[in-house]
Structure formats: structure tokens, C-alpha cells
Amino acid sequence: MPLSTDVTLPRDAAPLFPDRCIGCGTGAPGSTWRFARRASRWWSFFVTWIGELHVVEVPCCTPCRARLRRQRLIRGSSFVFATVAVLAVVLPALEGVDRVLQKPIALGLLLATLAPVLLYQVLYPPPFDTTVGKKYVDYEFADSDAARDFHALNEHLGAELES
């Protein structure tokens, strides 16, 4: 199953990446992808644009950089689009339903609609992603070999490999 392989580093560590494209794996890509992610907190699920920004330069060839940016935009917007679409359709349709039942029904339908989107994102992870915590950063790789190489380059920084 193609779940991600994660490498955890202290947040203040400056990671080293293998000299190959994070998207296609070709050696010496000659360019980088500026990957930015906000720190995850309990409220991050609801308010994603607030929080401390963590930026890392990832080796990436030019064609993959455009593709990965596009994929990241589509993955993020699909979640928002599904939520808005369900609420726009479901809430007006629940006008005749008892008011006490409206919210649980809407929530259930929303979760049922979002489940395939979330399942897809878990089963088919992007080539590279991060999860930023208070004291750590999880570097998530779809390619387990890339994760192992990244771990080997960053062991001296306290890297921990999780598969």
C-alpha cells in the first residue's frame, strides 16, 4: 500500500536532501521547489492560514515543480470544494426536516462526502509533504527509498525514520 514514509527532524534543523528530484527521482534536477507549510495546531483544521510558516527548499526539476504545485492546489481545493458543495445542496434540502435533526444529518452527509477525498489523500500521498509541529517537522515521502536516503543524510541532526 503506498502510504507515506516519514522522517522526523527537530524543527530548527536545516535538512539535507538527496540530489534528485522529489517528483520523478532524476538525479541532479538543477532547481528547487520552495515548499511552505504552516505549523499544525488543534485549530488548524478550521483556520489553515494562521500559524508560523515553515519553509524548505526541496530538489525538484522544473516540469515536476509545476506538476507538484498544481497537484497541491487541487488536493487542497478539492476538500474545500466538496465541503461547500455539500453544504450548498444539503442545507436547503433540509428545510422541512425537524430542526434538531438538521445539523446531525448535514454533518453525516458532509463526512460521507469527504471520506473518499480523505481516503484518496491517504492512500495516494503526494511525492513530498510535511507536517509541522511545535518542536518537530515530519517530512513525508511517497517513495520509501527517498525517505531512507533523506534519513541517512540527516541522522546527525537527530532524524527518526517512521514507516
mmCIF file of C-alpha atoms in Angstrom:
data_model
loop_
_atom_site.group_PDB
_atom_site.id
_atom_site.type_symbol
_atom_site.label_atom_id
_atom_site.label_comp_id
_atom_site.label_asym_id
_atom_site.label_seq_id
_atom_site.Cartn_x
_atom_site.Cartn_y
_atom_site.Cartn_z
ATOM 1 C CA MET A 1 0.000 0.000 0.000
ATOM 2 C CA PRO A 2 1.520 3.352 -0.993
ATOM 3 C CA LEU A 3 1.294 5.163 2.342
ATOM 4 C CA SER A 4 3.989 7.730 3.056
ATOM 5 C CA THR A 5 7.271 7.025 4.814
ATOM 6 C CA ASP A 6 8.022 9.752 7.351
ATOM 7 C CA VAL A 7 11.261 11.155 8.696
ATOM 8 C CA THR A 8 11.014 13.342 11.803
ATOM 9 C CA LEU A 9 13.530 16.108 12.459
ATOM 10 C CA PRO A 10 13.748 18.823 15.086
ATOM 11 C CA ARG A 11 12.042 21.940 13.789
ATOM 12 C CA ASP A 12 15.164 24.092 13.962
ATOM 13 C CA ALA A 13 17.266 21.590 11.951
ATOM 14 C CA ALA A 14 18.311 22.541 8.408
ATOM 15 C CA PRO A 15 17.621 19.318 6.471
ATOM 16 C CA LEU A 16 19.793 17.955 3.678
ATOM 17 C CA PHE A 17 18.079 16.369 0.672
ATOM 18 C CA PRO A 18 19.450 13.780 -1.749
ATOM 19 C CA ASP A 19 20.427 15.396 -5.065
ATOM 20 C CA ARG A 20 17.491 14.056 -7.038
ATOM 21 C CA CYS A 21 14.058 15.315 -7.990
ATOM 22 C CA ILE A 22 11.429 14.737 -5.319
ATOM 23 C CA GLY A 23 8.814 14.213 -8.044
ATOM 24 C CA CYS A 24 10.390 11.895 -10.621
ATOM 25 C CA GLY A 25 13.652 10.806 -8.975
ATOM 26 C CA THR A 26 16.018 12.013 -11.704
ATOM 27 C CA GLY A 27 19.462 12.910 -10.441
ATOM 28 C CA ALA A 28 20.782 16.477 -10.203
ATOM 29 C CA PRO A 29 17.498 18.276 -11.013
ATOM 30 C CA GLY A 30 19.195 21.697 -11.065
ATOM 31 C CA SER A 31 16.337 23.552 -9.386
ATOM 32 C CA THR A 32 14.316 23.504 -6.183
ATOM 33 C CA TRP A 33 10.720 23.744 -5.058
ATOM 34 C CA ARG A 34 10.080 26.193 -2.218
ATOM 35 C CA PHE A 35 7.708 24.139 -0.072
ATOM 36 C CA ALA A 36 5.913 26.060 2.676
ATOM 37 C CA ARG A 37 3.583 24.713 5.350
ATOM 38 C CA ARG A 38 2.052 26.300 8.421
ATOM 39 C CA ALA A 39 2.516 24.772 11.865
ATOM 40 C CA SER A 40 -0.249 22.354 12.865
ATOM 41 C CA ARG A 41 -2.272 23.145 15.948
ATOM 42 C CA TRP A 42 -5.641 21.913 17.194
ATOM 43 C CA TRP A 43 -7.418 24.745 15.369
ATOM 44 C CA SER A 44 -5.516 24.252 12.088
ATOM 45 C CA PHE A 45 -8.324 22.095 10.717
ATOM 46 C CA PHE A 46 -10.621 25.126 10.746
ATOM 47 C CA VAL A 47 -8.203 28.032 10.192
ATOM 48 C CA THR A 48 -5.366 26.960 7.902
ATOM 49 C CA TRP A 49 -3.926 30.370 7.057
ATOM 50 C CA ILE A 50 -2.877 31.292 10.601
ATOM 51 C CA GLY A 51 0.275 29.908 12.166
ATOM 52 C CA GLU A 52 4.011 30.054 11.897
ATOM 53 C CA LEU A 53 5.279 29.307 8.386
ATOM 54 C CA HIS A 54 7.941 26.636 7.867
ATOM 55 C CA VAL A 55 9.747 26.763 4.513
ATOM 56 C CA VAL A 56 12.093 24.192 2.999
ATOM 57 C CA GLU A 57 13.816 24.115 -0.405
ATOM 58 C CA VAL A 58 13.321 20.673 -1.958
ATOM 59 C CA PRO A 59 15.282 19.466 -5.029
ATOM 60 C CA CYS A 60 12.829 19.310 -7.921
ATOM 61 C CA CYS A 61 13.133 19.505 -11.716
ATOM 62 C CA THR A 62 11.201 22.262 -13.473
ATOM 63 C CA PRO A 63 8.469 20.035 -15.044
ATOM 64 C CA CYS A 64 7.804 18.280 -11.720
ATOM 65 C CA ARG A 65 7.722 21.567 -9.821
ATOM 66 C CA ALA A 66 4.812 22.813 -11.950
ATOM 67 C CA ARG A 67 3.036 19.444 -11.665
ATOM 68 C CA LEU A 68 3.502 19.225 -7.883
ATOM 69 C CA ARG A 69 2.273 22.783 -7.335
ATOM 70 C CA ARG A 70 -0.812 22.014 -9.419
ATOM 71 C CA GLN A 71 -1.442 18.753 -7.534
ATOM 72 C CA ARG A 72 -1.079 20.508 -4.190
ATOM 73 C CA LEU A 73 -3.589 23.175 -5.237
ATOM 74 C CA ILE A 74 -6.063 20.552 -6.475
ATOM 75 C CA ARG A 75 -5.715 18.429 -3.325
ATOM 76 C CA GLY A 76 -6.334 21.417 -1.060
ATOM 77 C CA SER A 77 -9.174 22.883 -3.082
ATOM 78 C CA SER A 78 -10.954 19.523 -3.527
ATOM 79 C CA PHE A 79 -11.553 19.369 0.226
ATOM 80 C CA VAL A 80 -12.910 22.923 0.309
ATOM 81 C CA PHE A 81 -14.989 22.405 -2.842
ATOM 82 C CA ALA A 82 -16.556 19.189 -1.508
ATOM 83 C CA THR A 83 -17.452 20.906 1.768
ATOM 84 C CA VAL A 84 -19.028 23.948 0.110
ATOM 85 C CA ALA A 85 -20.881 21.830 -2.458
ATOM 86 C CA VAL A 86 -22.396 19.533 0.160
ATOM 87 C CA LEU A 87 -23.456 22.397 2.387
ATOM 88 C CA ALA A 88 -24.923 24.329 -0.562
ATOM 89 C CA VAL A 89 -27.012 21.329 -1.614
ATOM 90 C CA VAL A 90 -27.828 19.733 1.739
ATOM 91 C CA LEU A 91 -28.770 22.717 3.879
ATOM 92 C CA PRO A 92 -31.572 23.953 1.579
ATOM 93 C CA ALA A 93 -32.823 20.369 1.163
ATOM 94 C CA LEU A 94 -33.190 20.005 4.941
ATOM 95 C CA GLU A 95 -35.662 22.895 5.280
ATOM 96 C CA GLY A 96 -38.606 20.570 6.008
ATOM 97 C CA VAL A 97 -36.716 18.356 8.469
ATOM 98 C CA ASP A 98 -37.044 18.819 12.230
ATOM 99 C CA ARG A 99 -34.550 21.493 13.317
ATOM 100 C CA VAL A 100 -32.962 19.204 15.938
ATOM 101 C CA LEU A 101 -32.046 16.684 13.219
ATOM 102 C CA GLN A 102 -30.778 19.148 10.588
ATOM 103 C CA LYS A 103 -27.231 19.556 11.906
ATOM 104 C CA PRO A 104 -26.543 15.849 12.585
ATOM 105 C CA ILE A 105 -27.879 14.917 9.139
ATOM 106 C CA ALA A 106 -25.821 17.648 7.450
ATOM 107 C CA LEU A 107 -22.706 16.608 9.366
ATOM 108 C CA GLY A 108 -23.225 12.942 8.493
ATOM 109 C CA LEU A 109 -23.653 13.718 4.800
ATOM 110 C CA LEU A 110 -20.632 16.007 4.875
ATOM 111 C CA LEU A 111 -18.467 13.299 6.457
ATOM 112 C CA ALA A 112 -19.767 10.707 3.983
ATOM 113 C CA THR A 113 -18.854 13.020 1.105
ATOM 114 C CA LEU A 114 -15.421 13.917 2.469
ATOM 115 C CA ALA A 115 -14.475 10.318 3.313
ATOM 116 C CA PRO A 116 -13.485 9.415 -0.283
ATOM 117 C CA VAL A 117 -11.466 12.638 -0.624
ATOM 118 C CA LEU A 118 -9.603 11.932 2.621
ATOM 119 C CA LEU A 119 -9.153 8.246 1.768
ATOM 120 C CA TYR A 120 -7.662 9.159 -1.611
ATOM 121 C CA GLN A 121 -5.229 11.563 0.037
ATOM 122 C CA VAL A 122 -4.098 8.885 2.500
ATOM 123 C CA LEU A 123 -3.832 6.014 0.002
ATOM 124 C CA TYR A 124 -2.191 8.112 -2.731
ATOM 125 C CA PRO A 125 0.041 10.583 -0.912
ATOM 126 C CA PRO A 126 1.854 13.332 -2.793
ATOM 127 C CA PRO A 127 5.544 12.663 -3.506
ATOM 128 C CA PHE A 128 6.509 15.038 -0.690
ATOM 129 C CA ASP A 129 4.708 16.729 2.171
ATOM 130 C CA THR A 130 5.413 17.989 5.669
ATOM 131 C CA THR A 131 3.609 18.182 8.972
ATOM 132 C CA VAL A 132 4.945 20.959 11.172
ATOM 133 C CA GLY A 133 4.590 20.708 14.941
ATOM 134 C CA LYS A 134 5.837 22.903 17.780
ATOM 135 C CA LYS A 135 9.216 21.193 18.094
ATOM 136 C CA TYR A 136 9.412 18.856 15.102
ATOM 137 C CA VAL A 137 8.775 18.541 11.373
ATOM 138 C CA ASP A 138 7.629 15.295 9.768
ATOM 139 C CA TYR A 139 8.984 15.030 6.224
ATOM 140 C CA GLU A 140 6.622 12.678 4.394
ATOM 141 C CA PHE A 141 7.800 10.821 1.285
ATOM 142 C CA ALA A 142 5.703 8.657 -1.026
ATOM 143 C CA ASP A 143 8.929 6.925 -2.143
ATOM 144 C CA SER A 144 10.368 4.917 0.754
ATOM 145 C CA ASP A 145 13.844 4.864 -0.858
ATOM 146 C CA ALA A 146 13.870 8.674 -0.964
ATOM 147 C CA ALA A 147 12.838 8.713 2.705
ATOM 148 C CA ARG A 148 15.651 6.327 3.659
ATOM 149 C CA ASP A 149 18.214 8.402 1.743
ATOM 150 C CA PHE A 150 16.902 11.581 3.392
ATOM 151 C CA HIS A 151 17.127 9.871 6.796
ATOM 152 C CA ALA A 152 20.720 8.779 6.151
ATOM 153 C CA LEU A 153 21.738 12.337 5.222
ATOM 154 C CA ASN A 154 20.102 13.772 8.356
ATOM 155 C CA GLU A 155 20.891 11.191 11.054
ATOM 156 C CA HIS A 156 23.450 13.568 12.557
ATOM 157 C CA LEU A 157 20.585 16.057 13.116
ATOM 158 C CA GLY A 158 18.561 13.529 15.109
ATOM 159 C CA ALA A 159 16.389 12.221 12.259
ATOM 160 C CA GLU A 160 13.980 9.401 13.104
ATOM 161 C CA LEU A 161 12.606 7.128 10.373
ATOM 162 C CA GLU A 162 8.979 6.007 10.632
ATOM 163 C CA SER A 163 7.380 3.797 8.017
#
